[in-house]
CSV table of C-alpha atoms in Angstrom, one decimal:
chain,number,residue,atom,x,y,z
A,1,UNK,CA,107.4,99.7,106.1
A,2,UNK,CA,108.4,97.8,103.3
A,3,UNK,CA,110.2,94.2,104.3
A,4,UNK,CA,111.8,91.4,101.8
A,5,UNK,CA,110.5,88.2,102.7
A,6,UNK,CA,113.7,86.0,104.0
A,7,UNK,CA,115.5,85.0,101.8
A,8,UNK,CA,116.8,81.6,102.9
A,9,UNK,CA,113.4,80.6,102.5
A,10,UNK,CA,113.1,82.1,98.7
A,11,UNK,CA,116.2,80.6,97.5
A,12,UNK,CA,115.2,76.9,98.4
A,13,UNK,CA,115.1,74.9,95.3
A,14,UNK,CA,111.9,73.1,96.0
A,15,UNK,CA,108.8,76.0,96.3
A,16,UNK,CA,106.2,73.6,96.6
A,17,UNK,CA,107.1,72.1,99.0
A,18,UNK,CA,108.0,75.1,100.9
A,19,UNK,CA,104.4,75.6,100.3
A,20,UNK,CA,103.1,72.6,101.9
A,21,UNK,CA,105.6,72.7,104.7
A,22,UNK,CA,104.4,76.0,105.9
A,23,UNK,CA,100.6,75.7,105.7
A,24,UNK,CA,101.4,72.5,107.9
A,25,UNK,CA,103.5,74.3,110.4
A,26,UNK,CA,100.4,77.1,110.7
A,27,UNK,CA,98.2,73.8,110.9
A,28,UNK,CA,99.9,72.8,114.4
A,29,UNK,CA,100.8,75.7,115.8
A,30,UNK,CA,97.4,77.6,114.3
A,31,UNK,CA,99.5,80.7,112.9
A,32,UNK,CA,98.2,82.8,110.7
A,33,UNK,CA,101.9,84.9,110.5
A,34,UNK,CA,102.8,81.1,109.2
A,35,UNK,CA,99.4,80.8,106.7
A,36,UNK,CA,100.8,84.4,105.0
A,37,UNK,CA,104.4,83.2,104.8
A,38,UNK,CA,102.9,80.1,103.3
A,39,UNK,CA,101.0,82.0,100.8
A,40,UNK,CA,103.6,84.7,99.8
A,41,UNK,CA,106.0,81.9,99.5
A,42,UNK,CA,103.8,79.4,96.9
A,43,UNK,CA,102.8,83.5,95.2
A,44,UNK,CA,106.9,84.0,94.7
A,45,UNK,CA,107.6,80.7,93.2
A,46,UNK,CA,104.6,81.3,91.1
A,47,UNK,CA,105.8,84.5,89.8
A,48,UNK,CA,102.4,86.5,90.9
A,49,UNK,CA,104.6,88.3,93.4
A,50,UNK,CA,107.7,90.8,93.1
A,51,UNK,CA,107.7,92.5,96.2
A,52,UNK,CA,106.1,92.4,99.4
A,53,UNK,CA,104.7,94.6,102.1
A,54,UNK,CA,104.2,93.6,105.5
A,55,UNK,CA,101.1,95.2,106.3
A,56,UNK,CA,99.7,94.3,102.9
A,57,UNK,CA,100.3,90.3,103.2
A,58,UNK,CA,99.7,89.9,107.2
A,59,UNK,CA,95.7,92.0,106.7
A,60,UNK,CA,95.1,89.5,103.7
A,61,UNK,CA,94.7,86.8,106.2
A,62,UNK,CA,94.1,89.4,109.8
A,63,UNK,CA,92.8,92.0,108.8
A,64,UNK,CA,92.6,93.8,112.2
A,65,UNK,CA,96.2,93.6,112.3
A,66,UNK,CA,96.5,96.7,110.1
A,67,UNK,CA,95.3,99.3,112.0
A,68,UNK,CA,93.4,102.9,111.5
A,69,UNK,CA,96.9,104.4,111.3
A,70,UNK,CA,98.3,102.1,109.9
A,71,UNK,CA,95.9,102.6,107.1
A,72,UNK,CA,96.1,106.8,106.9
A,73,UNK,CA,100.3,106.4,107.0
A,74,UNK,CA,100.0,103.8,103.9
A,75,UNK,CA,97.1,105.9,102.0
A,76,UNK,CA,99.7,109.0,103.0
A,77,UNK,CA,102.8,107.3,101.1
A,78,UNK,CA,100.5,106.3,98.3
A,79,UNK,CA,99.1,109.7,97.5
A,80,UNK,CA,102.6,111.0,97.6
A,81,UNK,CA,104.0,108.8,95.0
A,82,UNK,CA,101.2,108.9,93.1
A,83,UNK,CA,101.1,112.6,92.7
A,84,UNK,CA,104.9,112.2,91.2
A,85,UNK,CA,103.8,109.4,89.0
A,86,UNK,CA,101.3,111.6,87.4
A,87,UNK,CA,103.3,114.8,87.1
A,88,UNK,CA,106.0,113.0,85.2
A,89,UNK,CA,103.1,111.5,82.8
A,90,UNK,CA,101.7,114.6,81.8
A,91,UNK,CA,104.6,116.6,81.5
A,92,UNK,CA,105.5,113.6,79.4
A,93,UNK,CA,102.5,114.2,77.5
A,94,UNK,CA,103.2,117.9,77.2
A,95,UNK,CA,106.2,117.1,75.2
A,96,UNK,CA,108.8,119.2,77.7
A,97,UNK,CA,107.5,122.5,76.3
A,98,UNK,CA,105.6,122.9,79.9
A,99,UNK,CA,106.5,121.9,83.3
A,100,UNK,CA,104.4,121.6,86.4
A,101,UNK,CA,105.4,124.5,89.4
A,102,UNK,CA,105.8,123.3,92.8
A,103,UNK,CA,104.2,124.9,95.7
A,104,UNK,CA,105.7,123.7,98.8
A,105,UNK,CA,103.9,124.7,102.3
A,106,UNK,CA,103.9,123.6,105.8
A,107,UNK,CA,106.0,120.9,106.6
A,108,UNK,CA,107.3,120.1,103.1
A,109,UNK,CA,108.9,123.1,103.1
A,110,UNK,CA,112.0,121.6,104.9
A,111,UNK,CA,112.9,117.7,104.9
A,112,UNK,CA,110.8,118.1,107.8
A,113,UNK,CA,108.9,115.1,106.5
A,114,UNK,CA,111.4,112.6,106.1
A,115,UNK,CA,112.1,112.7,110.4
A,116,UNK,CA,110.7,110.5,112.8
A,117,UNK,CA,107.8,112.2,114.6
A,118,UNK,CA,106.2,111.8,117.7
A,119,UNK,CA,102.4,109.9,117.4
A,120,UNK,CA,100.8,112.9,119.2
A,121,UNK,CA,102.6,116.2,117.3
A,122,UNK,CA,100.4,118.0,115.2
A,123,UNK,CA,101.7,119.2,111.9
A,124,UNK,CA,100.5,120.1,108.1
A,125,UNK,CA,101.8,120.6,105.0
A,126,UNK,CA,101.1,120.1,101.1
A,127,UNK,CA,102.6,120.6,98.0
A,128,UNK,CA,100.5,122.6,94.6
A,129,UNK,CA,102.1,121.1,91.5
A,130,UNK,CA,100.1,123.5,89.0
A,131,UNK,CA,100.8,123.6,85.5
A,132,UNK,CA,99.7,126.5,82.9
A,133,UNK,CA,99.5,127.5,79.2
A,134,UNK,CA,100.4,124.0,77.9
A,135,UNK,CA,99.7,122.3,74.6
A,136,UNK,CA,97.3,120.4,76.4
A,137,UNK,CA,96.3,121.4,79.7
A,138,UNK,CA,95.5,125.4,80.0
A,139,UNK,CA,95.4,124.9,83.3
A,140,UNK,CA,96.0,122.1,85.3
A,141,UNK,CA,96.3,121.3,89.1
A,142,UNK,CA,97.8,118.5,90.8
A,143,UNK,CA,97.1,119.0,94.6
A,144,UNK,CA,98.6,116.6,97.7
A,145,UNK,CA,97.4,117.8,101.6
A,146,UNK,CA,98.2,116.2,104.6
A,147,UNK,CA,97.0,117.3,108.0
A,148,UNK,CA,98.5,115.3,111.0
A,149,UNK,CA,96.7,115.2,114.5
A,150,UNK,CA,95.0,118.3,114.3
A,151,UNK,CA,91.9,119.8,116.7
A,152,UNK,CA,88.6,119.7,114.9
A,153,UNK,CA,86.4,122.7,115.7
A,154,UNK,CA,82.5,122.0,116.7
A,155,UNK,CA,81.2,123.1,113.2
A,156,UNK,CA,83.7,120.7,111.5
A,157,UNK,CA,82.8,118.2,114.2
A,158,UNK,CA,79.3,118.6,113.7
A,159,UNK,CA,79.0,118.8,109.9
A,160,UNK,CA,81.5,115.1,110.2
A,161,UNK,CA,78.7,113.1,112.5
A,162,UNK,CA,75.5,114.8,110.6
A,163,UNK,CA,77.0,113.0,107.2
A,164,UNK,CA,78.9,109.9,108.7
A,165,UNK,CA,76.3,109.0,111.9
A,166,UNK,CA,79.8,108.9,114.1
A,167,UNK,CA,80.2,110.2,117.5
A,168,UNK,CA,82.4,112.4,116.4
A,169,UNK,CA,83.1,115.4,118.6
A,170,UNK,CA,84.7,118.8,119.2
A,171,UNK,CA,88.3,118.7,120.3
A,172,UNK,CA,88.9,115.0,118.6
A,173,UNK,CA,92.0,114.4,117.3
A,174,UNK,CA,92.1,114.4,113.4
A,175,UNK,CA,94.4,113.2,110.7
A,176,UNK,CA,93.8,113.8,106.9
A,177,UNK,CA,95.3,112.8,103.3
A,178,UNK,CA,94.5,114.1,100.1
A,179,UNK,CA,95.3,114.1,96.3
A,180,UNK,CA,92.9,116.3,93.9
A,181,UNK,CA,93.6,117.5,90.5
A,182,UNK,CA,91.8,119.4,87.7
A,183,UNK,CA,92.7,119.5,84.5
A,184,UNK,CA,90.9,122.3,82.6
A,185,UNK,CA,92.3,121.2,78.6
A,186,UNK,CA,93.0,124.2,75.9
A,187,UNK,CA,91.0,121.9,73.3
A,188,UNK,CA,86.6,122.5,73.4
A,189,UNK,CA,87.3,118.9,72.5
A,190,UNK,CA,89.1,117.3,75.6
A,191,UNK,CA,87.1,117.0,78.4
A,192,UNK,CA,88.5,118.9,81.7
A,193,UNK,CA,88.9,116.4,83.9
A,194,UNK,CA,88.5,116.2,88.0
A,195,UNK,CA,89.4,113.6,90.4
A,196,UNK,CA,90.8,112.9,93.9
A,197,UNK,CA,90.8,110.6,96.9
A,198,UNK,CA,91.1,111.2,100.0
A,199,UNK,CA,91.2,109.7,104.1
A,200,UNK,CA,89.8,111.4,107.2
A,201,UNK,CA,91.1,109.7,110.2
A,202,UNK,CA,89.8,110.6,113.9
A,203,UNK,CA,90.9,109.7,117.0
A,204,UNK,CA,87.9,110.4,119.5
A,205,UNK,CA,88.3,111.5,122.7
A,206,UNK,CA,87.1,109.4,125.6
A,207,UNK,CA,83.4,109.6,126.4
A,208,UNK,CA,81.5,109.9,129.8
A,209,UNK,CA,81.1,106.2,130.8
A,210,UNK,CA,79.2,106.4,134.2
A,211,UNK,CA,75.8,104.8,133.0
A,212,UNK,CA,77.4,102.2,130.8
A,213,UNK,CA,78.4,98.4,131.4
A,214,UNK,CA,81.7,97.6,131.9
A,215,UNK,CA,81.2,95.8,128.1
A,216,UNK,CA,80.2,98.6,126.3
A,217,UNK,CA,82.5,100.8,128.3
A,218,UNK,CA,85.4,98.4,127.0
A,219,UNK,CA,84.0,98.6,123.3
A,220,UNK,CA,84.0,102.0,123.2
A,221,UNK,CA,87.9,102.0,124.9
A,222,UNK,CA,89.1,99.7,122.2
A,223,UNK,CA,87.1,101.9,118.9
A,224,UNK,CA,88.8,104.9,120.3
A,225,UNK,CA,91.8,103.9,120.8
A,226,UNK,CA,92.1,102.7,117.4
A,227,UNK,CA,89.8,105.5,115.8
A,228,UNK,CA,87.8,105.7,112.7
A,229,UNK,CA,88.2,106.9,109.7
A,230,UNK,CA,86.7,106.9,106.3
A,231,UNK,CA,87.8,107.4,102.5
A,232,UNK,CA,86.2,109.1,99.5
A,233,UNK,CA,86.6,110.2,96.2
A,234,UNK,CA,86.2,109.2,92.4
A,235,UNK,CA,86.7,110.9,88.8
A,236,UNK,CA,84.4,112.6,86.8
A,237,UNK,CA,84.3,114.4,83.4
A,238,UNK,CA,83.1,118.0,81.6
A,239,UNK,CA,83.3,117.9,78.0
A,240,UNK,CA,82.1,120.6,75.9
A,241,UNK,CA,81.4,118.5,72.7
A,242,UNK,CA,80.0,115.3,73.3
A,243,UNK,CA,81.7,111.6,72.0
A,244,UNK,CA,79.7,109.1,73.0
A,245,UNK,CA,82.2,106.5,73.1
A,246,UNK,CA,84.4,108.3,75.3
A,247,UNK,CA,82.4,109.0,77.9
A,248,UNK,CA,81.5,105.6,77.8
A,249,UNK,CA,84.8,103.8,77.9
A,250,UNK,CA,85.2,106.5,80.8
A,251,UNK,CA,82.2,105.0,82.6
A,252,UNK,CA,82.9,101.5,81.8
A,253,UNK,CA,86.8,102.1,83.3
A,254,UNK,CA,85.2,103.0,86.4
A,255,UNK,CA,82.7,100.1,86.7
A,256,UNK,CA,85.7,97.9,86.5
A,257,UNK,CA,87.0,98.9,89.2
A,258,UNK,CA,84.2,99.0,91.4
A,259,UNK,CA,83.3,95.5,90.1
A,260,UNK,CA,87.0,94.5,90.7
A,261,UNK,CA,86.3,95.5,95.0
A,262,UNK,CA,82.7,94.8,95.4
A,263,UNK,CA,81.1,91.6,94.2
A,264,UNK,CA,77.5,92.6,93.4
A,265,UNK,CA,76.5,92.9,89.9
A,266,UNK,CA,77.1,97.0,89.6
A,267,UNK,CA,75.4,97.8,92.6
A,268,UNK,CA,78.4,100.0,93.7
A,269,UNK,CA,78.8,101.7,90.1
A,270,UNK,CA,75.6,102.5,90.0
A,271,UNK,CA,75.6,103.8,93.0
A,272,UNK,CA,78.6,106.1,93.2
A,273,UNK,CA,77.2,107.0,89.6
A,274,UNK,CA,74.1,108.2,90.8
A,275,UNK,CA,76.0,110.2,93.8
A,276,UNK,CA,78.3,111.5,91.3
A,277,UNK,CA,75.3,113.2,89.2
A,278,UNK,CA,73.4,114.1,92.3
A,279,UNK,CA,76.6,115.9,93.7
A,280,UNK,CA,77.9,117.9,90.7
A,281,UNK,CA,74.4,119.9,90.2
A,282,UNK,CA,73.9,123.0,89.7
A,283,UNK,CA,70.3,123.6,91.0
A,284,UNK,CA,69.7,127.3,89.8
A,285,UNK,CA,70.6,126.1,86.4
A,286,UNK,CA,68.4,122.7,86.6
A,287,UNK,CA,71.4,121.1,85.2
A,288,UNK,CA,74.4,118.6,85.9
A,289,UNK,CA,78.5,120.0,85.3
A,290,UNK,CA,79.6,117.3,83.2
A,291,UNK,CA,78.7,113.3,82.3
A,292,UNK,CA,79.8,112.5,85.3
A,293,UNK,CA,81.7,109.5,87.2
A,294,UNK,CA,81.6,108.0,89.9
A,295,UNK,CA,81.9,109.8,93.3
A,296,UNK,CA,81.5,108.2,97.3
A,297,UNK,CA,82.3,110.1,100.7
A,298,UNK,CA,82.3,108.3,104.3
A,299,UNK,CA,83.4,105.0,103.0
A,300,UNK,CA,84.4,103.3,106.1
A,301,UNK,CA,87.7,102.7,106.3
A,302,UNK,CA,88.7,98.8,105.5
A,303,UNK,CA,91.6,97.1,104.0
A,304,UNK,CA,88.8,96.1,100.8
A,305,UNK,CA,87.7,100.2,100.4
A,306,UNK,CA,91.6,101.0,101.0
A,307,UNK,CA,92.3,98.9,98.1
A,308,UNK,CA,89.8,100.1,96.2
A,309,UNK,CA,90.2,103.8,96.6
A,310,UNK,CA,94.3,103.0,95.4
A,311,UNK,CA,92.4,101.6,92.1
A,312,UNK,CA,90.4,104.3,91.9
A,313,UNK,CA,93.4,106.6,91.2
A,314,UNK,CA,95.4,104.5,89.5
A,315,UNK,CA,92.7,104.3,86.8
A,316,UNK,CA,92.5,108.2,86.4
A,317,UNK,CA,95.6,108.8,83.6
A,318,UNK,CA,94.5,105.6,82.0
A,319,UNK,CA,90.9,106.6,81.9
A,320,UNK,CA,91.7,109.9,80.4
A,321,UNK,CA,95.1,111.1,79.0
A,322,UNK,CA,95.9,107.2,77.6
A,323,UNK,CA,92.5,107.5,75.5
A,324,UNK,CA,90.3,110.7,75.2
A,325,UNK,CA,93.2,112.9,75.3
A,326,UNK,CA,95.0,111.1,72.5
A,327,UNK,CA,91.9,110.1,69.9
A,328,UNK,CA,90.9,114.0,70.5
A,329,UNK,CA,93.7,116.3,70.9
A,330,UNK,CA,94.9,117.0,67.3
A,331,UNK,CA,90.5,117.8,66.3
A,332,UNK,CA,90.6,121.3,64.6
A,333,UNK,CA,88.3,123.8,66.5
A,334,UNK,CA,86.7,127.2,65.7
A,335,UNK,CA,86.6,130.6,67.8
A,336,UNK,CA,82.6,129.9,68.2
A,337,UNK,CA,83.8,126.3,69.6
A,338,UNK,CA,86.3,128.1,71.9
A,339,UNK,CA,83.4,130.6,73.0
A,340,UNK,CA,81.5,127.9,74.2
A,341,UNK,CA,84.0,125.9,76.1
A,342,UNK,CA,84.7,129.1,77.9
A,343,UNK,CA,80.7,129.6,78.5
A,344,UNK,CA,80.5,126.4,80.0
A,345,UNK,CA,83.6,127.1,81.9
A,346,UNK,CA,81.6,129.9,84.0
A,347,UNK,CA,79.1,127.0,84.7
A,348,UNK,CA,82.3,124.7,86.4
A,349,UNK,CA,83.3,127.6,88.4
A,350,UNK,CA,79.3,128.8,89.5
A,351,UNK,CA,79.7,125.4,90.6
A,352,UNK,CA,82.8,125.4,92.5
A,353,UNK,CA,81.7,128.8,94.3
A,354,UNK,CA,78.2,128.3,95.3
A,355,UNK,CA,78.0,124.3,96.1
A,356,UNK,CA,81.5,122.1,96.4
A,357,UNK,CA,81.5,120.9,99.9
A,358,UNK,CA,85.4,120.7,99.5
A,359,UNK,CA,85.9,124.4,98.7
A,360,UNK,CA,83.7,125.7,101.5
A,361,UNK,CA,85.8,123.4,103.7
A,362,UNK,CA,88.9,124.9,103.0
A,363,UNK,CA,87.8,128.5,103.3
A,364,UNK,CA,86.1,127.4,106.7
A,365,UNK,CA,89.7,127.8,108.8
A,366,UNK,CA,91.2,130.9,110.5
A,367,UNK,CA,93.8,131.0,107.7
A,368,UNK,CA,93.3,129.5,104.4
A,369,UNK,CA,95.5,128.7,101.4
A,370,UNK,CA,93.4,130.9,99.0
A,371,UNK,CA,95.3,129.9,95.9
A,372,UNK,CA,95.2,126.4,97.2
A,373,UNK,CA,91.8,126.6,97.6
A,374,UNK,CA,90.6,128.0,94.4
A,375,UNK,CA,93.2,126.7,92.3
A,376,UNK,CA,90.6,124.2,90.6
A,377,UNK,CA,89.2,127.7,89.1
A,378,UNK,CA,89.5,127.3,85.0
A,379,UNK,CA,91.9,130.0,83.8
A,380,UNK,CA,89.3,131.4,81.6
A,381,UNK,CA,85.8,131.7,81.6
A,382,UNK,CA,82.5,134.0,80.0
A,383,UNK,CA,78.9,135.0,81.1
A,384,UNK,CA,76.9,135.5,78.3
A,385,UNK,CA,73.4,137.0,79.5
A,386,UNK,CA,70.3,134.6,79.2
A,387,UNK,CA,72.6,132.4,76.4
A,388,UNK,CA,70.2,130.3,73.6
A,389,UNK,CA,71.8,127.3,72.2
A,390,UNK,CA,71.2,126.4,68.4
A,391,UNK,CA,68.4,123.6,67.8
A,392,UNK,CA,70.0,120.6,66.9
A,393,UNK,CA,73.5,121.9,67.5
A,394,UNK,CA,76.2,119.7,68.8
A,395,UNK,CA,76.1,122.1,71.7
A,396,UNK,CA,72.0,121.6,72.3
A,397,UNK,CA,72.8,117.8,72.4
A,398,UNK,CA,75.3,118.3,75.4
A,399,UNK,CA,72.9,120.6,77.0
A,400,UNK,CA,70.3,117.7,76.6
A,401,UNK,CA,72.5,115.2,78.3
A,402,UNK,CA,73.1,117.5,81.4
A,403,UNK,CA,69.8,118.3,81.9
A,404,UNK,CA,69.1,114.3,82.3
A,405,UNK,CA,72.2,112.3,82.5
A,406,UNK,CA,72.4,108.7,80.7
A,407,UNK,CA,73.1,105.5,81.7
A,408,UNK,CA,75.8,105.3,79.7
A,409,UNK,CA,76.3,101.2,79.9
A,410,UNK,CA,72.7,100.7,79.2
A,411,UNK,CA,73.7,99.1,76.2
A,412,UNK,CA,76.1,96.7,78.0
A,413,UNK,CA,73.2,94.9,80.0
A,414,UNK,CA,74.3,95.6,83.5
């Protein structure tokens, strides 16, 4: 979908006035096509633009010109590079003594994915890049999905409009992306680390119309013909020994970027911070999984939340392996420390079993991908009946936290 701007237009010696001469042009003849060649023109001579998508430069100034598809086969190609991007960096970081496997299924299994396709043909397919016994990463998963134009069943269907509000209905058409990983580290003093985005796309199926205005019979028309769809994600961590300043250049990473998309002071951190600890509980134990991160579900689909959920995952390596995982790799650690990473290990996966929403999900179907599905499983774990920690152990002041999770920008006035 990618186009170069003309380049009859680039090569003209005088960009400013290029620049002028185009936003006059859309003046008369009230173009916005003209306004965004105006723009991207007076952006190249500038040097603040190297390459150009269509989509991307038309929705800056029309934004209903990039459509619900439009938007899931974009997020699509995104999570697919991306899932390369970080592969090659963390096998970099492994130093070539491990290598990710790949786990092809469905339609990746062939080229089948690089042939045009019918709008309407249902197909899925994803590919498990899963790494094990490395210097850093015990056990580490790097997980793409895509579902194209499948059926939704009435208990997906009605779990979908309970959560979203949407008429959303059995026998809709739906479309979804994903890209997960967990990264469960061989060092008590690397944090595992968990993140993923993800689009759900539905096409609805036309409603009964009989008792409704021709208006609101053509509203509906138009919002199912185009669909709706929503995205969701984040990034959160689990240490096992606690480093202030790492969680807390973790959480300030995150409020960057949610600051970067959404102009209100923190609101949206704060927010997807407090869904983040309210979603990674474990209720039995009274306790939270980790320090958190940010985490939102049924964001309505825009080209602003597209842009931001892209962010979102690009800030994941540099987040984690660019910082924590360097200052903390090389620490020295004891058996007792090891024992109690692998303790709190049984708490991830109590977790992962009994509550995570995505996990139910994928055992819901006629036929699922078990290893797929419990892939995010640490390698290693213990149960240690009715466990005591230490007073004023390192391991007490973790325990502490999870039991009441901080703010940890307090201290940075938000």
């Amino acid at each position: 979908k990618s186009i170069p701007f003309p380049s009859a237009i680039l090569k003209l010696k005088n960009n400013q006035m290029n620049h002028h001469l185009f936003f006059y042009i859309a003046l008369l003849l009230k173009c916005n096509l003209a306004v965004s060649f105006a723009r991207l023109a007076f952006s190249k001579s500038t040097g603040l633009l190297t390459s150009c998508s269509a989509s991307t430069f038309l929705a800056t100034n029309n934004e209903e010109l990039l459509t619900k598809d439009d938007m899931f086969q974009d997020f699509a190609s995104f999570l697919q590079s991306k899932q390369k991007e970080i592969v090659s960096l963390l096998e970099e970081a492994e130093g070539g003594k491990s290598k990710f496997s790949t786990d092809k299924w469905g339609f990746f299994l062939s080229n089948d994915e690089a042939q045009d396709k019918s709008p309407t043909s249902s197909r899925s397919g994803g590919i498990a890049r899963v790494i094990q016994n490395g210097c850093i990463i015990e056990k580490g998963a790097v997980s793409l999905t895509i579902i194209e134009n499948s059926i939704l069943s009435n208990e997906r269907a009605k779990t979908i409009s309970s959560r979203s509000g949407e008429d959303v209905r059995e026998g809709d058409v739906y479309s979804a992306a994903a890209l997960s990983i967990v990264l469960h580290t061989l060092s008590p003093m690397v944090p595992t680390f968990r993140s993923d985005v993800r689009i759900f796309f539905v096409r609805q199926k036309q409603k009964n119309q009989q008792d409704d205005s021709s208006d609101a019979i053509a509203e509906d028309t138009k919002q199912r013909q185009d669909g709706i769809a929503w995205f969701g994600g984040g990034s959160d961590l689990t240490p096992y020994y606690l480093y202030d300043e790492d969680i807390r250049f973790f959480h300030q990473t995150l409020r960057q970027v949610c600051d970067k998309h959404f102009e209100n002071e923190g609101k949206a951190y704060r927010e997807m911070k407090q869904m983040c600890d309210e979603y990674f509980y474990l209720p039995a134990r009274k306790e939270h999984r980790g320090t958190g991160g940010i985490f939102f579900d049924d964001l309505m689909a825009t080209y602003q939340t597209l842009n931001f959920t892209k962010d979102v995952a690009n800030s994941w390596m540099p987040s984690w392996l660019d910082t924590i995982v360097r200052k903390r790799q090389c620490l020295p650690f004891t058996e007792q420390q090891r024992q109690w990473q692998l303790l709190r290990r049984g708490r991830y996966l109590e977790f992962n079993l009994l509550y995570d929403r995505g996990v139910r999900f994928g055992l819901a179907g006629d036929n699922p991908r078990i290893e797929n599905v419990m892939v995010s499983a640490p390698p290693m774990i213990a149960f240690t009946y009715n466990h005591k920690v230490e007073v004023g152990s390192e391991e007490e002041k973790l325990v502490n936290v999870l039991k009441l999770p901080r703010d940890w920008l307090a201290a940075e006035a938000l």
